[in-house]
PDB file of C-alpha atoms in Angstrom:
ATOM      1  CA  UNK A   1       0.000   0.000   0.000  1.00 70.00           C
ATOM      2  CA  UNK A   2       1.325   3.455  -1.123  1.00 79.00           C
ATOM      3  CA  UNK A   3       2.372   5.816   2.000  1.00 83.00           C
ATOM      4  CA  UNK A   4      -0.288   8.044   2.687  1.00 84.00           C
ATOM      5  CA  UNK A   5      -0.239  11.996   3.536  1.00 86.00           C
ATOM      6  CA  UNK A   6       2.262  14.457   2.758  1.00 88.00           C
ATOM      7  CA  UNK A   7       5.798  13.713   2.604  1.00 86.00           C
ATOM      8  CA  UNK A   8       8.310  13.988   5.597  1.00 85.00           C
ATOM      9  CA  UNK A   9      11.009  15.215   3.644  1.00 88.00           C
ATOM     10  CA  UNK A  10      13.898  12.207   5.781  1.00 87.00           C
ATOM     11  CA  UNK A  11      11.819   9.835   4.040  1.00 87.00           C
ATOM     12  CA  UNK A  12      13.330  10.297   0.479  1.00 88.00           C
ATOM     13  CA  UNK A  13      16.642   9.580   0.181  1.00 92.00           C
ATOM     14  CA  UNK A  14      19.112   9.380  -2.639  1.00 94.00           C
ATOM     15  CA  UNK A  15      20.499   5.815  -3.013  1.00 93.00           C
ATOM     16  CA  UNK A  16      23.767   4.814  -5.240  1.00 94.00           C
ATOM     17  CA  UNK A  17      23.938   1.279  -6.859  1.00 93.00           C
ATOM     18  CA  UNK A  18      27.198   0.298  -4.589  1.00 91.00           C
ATOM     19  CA  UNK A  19      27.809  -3.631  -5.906  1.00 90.00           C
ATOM     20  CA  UNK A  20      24.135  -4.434  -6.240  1.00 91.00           C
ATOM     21  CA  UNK A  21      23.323  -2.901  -2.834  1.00 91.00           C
ATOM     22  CA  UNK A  22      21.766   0.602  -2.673  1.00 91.00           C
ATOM     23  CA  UNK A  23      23.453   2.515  -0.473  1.00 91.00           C
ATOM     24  CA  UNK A  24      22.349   5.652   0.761  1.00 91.00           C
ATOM     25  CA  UNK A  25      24.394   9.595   0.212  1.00 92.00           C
ATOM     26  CA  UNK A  26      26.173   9.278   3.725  1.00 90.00           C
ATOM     27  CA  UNK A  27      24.612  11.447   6.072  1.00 93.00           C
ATOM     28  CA  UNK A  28      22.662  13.379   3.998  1.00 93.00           C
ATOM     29  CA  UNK A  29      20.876  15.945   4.596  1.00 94.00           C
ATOM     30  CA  UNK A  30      19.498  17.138   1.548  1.00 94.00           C
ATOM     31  CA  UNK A  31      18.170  15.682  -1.673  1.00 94.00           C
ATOM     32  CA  UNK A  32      16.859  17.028  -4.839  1.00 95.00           C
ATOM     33  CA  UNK A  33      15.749  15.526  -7.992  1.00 96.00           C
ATOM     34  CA  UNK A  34      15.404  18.298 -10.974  1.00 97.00           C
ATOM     35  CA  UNK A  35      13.634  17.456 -14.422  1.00 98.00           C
ATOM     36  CA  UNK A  36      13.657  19.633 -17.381  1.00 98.00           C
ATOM     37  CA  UNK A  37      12.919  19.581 -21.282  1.00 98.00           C
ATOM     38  CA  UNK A  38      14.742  22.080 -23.635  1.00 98.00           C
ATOM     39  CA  UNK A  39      12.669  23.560 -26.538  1.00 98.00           C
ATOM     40  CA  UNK A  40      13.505  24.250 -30.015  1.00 98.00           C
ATOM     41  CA  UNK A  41      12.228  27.761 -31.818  1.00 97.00           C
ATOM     42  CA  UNK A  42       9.573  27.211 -34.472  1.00 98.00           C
ATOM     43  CA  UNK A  43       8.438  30.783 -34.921  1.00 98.00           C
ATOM     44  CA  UNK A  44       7.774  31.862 -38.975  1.00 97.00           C
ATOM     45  CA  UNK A  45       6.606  34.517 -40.578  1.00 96.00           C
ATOM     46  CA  UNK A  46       2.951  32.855 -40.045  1.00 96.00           C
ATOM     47  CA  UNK A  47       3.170  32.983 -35.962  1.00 97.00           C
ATOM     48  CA  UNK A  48       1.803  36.218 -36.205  1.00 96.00           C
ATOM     49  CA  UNK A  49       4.511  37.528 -34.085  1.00 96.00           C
ATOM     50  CA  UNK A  50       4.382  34.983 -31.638  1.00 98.00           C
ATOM     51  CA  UNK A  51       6.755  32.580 -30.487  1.00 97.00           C
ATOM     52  CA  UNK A  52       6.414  29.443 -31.186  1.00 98.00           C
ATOM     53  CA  UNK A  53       8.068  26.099 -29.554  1.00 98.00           C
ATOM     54  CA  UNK A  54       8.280  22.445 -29.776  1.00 98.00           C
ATOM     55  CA  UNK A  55       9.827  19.882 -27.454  1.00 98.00           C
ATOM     56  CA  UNK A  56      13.363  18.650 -27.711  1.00 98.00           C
ATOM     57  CA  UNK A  57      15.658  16.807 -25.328  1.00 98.00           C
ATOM     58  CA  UNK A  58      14.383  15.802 -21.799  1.00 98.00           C
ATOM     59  CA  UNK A  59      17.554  16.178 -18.716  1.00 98.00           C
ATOM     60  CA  UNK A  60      17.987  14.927 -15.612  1.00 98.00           C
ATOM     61  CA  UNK A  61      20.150  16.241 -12.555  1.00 98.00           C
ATOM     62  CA  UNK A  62      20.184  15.064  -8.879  1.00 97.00           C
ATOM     63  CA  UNK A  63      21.955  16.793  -6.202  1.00 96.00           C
ATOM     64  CA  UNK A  64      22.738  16.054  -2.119  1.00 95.00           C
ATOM     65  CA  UNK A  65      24.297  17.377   0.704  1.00 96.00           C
ATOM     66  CA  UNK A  66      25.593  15.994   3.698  1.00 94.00           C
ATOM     67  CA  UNK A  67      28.008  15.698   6.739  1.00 94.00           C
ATOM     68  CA  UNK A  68      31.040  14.509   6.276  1.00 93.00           C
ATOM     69  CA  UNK A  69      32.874  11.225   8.407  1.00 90.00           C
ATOM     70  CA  UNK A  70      35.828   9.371   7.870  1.00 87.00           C
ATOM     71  CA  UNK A  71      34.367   6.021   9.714  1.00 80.00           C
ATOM     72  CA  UNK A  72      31.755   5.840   7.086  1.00 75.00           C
ATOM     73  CA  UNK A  73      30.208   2.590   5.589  1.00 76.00           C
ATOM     74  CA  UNK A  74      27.930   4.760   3.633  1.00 84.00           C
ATOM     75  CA  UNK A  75      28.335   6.348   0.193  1.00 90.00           C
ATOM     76  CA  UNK A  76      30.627   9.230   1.471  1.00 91.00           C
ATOM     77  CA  UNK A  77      33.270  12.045  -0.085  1.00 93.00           C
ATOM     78  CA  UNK A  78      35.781   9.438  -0.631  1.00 92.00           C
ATOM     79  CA  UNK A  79      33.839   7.601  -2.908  1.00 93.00           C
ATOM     80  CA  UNK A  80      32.067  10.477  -4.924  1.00 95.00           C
ATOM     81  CA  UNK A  81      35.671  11.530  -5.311  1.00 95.00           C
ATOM     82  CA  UNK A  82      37.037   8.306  -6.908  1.00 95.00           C
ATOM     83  CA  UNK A  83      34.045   8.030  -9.238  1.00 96.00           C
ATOM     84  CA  UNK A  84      33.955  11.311 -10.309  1.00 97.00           C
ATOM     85  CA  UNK A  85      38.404  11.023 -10.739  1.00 98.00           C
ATOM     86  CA  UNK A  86      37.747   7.664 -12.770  1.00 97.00           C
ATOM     87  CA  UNK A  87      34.660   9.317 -14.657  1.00 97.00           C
ATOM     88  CA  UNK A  88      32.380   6.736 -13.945  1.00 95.00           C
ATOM     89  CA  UNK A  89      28.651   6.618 -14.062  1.00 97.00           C
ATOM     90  CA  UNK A  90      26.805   5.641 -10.997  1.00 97.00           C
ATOM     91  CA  UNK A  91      23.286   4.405 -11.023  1.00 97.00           C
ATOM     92  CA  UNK A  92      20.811   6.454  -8.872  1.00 97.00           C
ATOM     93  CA  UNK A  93      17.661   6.326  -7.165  1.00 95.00           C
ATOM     94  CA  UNK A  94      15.563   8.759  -5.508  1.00 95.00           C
ATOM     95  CA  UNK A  95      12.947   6.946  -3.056  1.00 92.00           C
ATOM     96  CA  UNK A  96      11.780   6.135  -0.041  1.00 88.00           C
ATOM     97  CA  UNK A  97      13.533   3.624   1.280  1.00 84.00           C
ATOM     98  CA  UNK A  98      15.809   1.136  -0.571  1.00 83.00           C
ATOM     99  CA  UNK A  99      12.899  -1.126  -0.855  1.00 86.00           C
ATOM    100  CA  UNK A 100       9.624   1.110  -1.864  1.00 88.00           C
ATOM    101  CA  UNK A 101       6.322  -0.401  -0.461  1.00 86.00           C
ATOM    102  CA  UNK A 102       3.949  -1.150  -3.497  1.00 89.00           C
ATOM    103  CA  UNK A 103       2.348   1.953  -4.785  1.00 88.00           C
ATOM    104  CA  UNK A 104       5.351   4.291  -3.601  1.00 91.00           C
ATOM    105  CA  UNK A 105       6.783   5.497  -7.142  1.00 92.00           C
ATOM    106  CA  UNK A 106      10.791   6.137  -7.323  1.00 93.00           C
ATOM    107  CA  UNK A 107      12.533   7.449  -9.932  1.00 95.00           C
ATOM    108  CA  UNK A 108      16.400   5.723 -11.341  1.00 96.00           C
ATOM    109  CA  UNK A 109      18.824   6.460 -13.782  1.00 97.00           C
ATOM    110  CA  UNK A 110      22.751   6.390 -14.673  1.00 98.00           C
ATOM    111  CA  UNK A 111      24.454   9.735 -13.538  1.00 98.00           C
ATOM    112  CA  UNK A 112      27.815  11.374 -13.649  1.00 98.00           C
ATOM    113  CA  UNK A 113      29.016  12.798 -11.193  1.00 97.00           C
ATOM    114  CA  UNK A 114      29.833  16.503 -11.796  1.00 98.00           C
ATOM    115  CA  UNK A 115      30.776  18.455  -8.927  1.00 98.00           C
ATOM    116  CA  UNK A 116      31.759  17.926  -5.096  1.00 97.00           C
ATOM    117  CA  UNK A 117      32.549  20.210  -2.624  1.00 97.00           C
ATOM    118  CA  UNK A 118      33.619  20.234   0.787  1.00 96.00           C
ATOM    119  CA  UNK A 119      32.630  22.442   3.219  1.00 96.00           C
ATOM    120  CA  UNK A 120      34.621  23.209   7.032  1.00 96.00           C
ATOM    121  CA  UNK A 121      33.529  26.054   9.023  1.00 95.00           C
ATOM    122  CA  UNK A 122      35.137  27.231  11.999  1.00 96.00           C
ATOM    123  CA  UNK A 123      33.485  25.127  15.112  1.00 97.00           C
ATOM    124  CA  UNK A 124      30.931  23.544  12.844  1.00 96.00           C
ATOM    125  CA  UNK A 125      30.642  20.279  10.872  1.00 96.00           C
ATOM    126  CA  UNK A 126      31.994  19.366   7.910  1.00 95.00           C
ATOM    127  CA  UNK A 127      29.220  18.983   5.138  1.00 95.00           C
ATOM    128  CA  UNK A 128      29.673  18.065   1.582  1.00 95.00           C
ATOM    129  CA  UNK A 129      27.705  18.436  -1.257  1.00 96.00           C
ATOM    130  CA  UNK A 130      27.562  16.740  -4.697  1.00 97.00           C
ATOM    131  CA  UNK A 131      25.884  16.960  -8.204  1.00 97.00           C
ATOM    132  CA  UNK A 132      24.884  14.132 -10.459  1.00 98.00           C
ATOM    133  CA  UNK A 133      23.713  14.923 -13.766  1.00 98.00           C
ATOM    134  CA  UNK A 134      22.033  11.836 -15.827  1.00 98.00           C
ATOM    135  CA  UNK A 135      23.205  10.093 -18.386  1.00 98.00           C
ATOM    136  CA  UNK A 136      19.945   8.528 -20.427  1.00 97.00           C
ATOM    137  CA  UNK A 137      16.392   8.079 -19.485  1.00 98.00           C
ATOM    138  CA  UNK A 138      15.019   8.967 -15.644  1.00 98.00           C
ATOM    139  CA  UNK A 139      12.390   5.936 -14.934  1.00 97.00           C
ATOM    140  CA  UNK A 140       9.580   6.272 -12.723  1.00 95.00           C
ATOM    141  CA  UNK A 141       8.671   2.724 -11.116  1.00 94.00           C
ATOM    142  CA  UNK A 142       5.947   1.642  -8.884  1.00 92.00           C
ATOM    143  CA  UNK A 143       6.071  -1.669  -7.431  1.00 88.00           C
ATOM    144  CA  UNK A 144       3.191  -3.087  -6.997  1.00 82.00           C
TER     145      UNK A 144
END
């Protein structure tokens, strides 16, 4: 049965395909999943001086920030780091829980990783943050 209600937003998580085993962002504490279609111009002389578009390529991106550990078992720095230096895709996928419950749609793909960043203010904790930006089609499953 599909979780009911309005989100808590700790519930999604962003999982990496670690070896068959999804594995969540270590510590994160943010997630977003971003969706977009580019248009191509279509406006002639008969548009009447409007624009006109049609559709073109569909893109992906997902993005997540966290704290940072060195005793980590989780997809941490270290790893988005040797990935991103070997420029290898990951596969991705935005639900909730590793496991949906039937009726609780997820979305997956094949990303790059494109950026990382570390983060170390003075008397706070380190956080990270990290870009993926997909490679191929974004599916949307429901298991039923």
């Amino acid at each position: 049965m599909a979780t009911a209600g309005i989100l808590n937003g700790t519930q999604l998580v962003l999982y990496v395909d670690v070896s068959g085993t999804k594995t969540p962002v270590a510590f994160a504490t943010s997630g977003n999943l971003s969706i977009n279609m580019d248009t191509r111009e279509t406006t002639n002389k008969e548009s009447a001086g409007w624009r006109q578009l049609l559709e073109a390529t569909k893109s992906w991106t997902m993005e997540a920030e966290g704290f940072h550990a060195y005793d980590n078992a989780q997809f941490d720095f270290k790893d988005l780091f040797t990935k991103l230096a070997a420029r290898t895709a990951v596969d991705l996928q935005f639900s909730l829980g590793a496991t949906p419950a039937a009726g609780d749609y997820y979305y997956s793909g094949s990303a790059y990783i494109t950026s990382i960043s570390l983060d170390s203010p003075l008397e706070d904790s380190v956080t990270f943050s990290c870009s993926f930006e997909g490679t191929g089609a974004l599916t949307e499953t429901t298991p039923s």
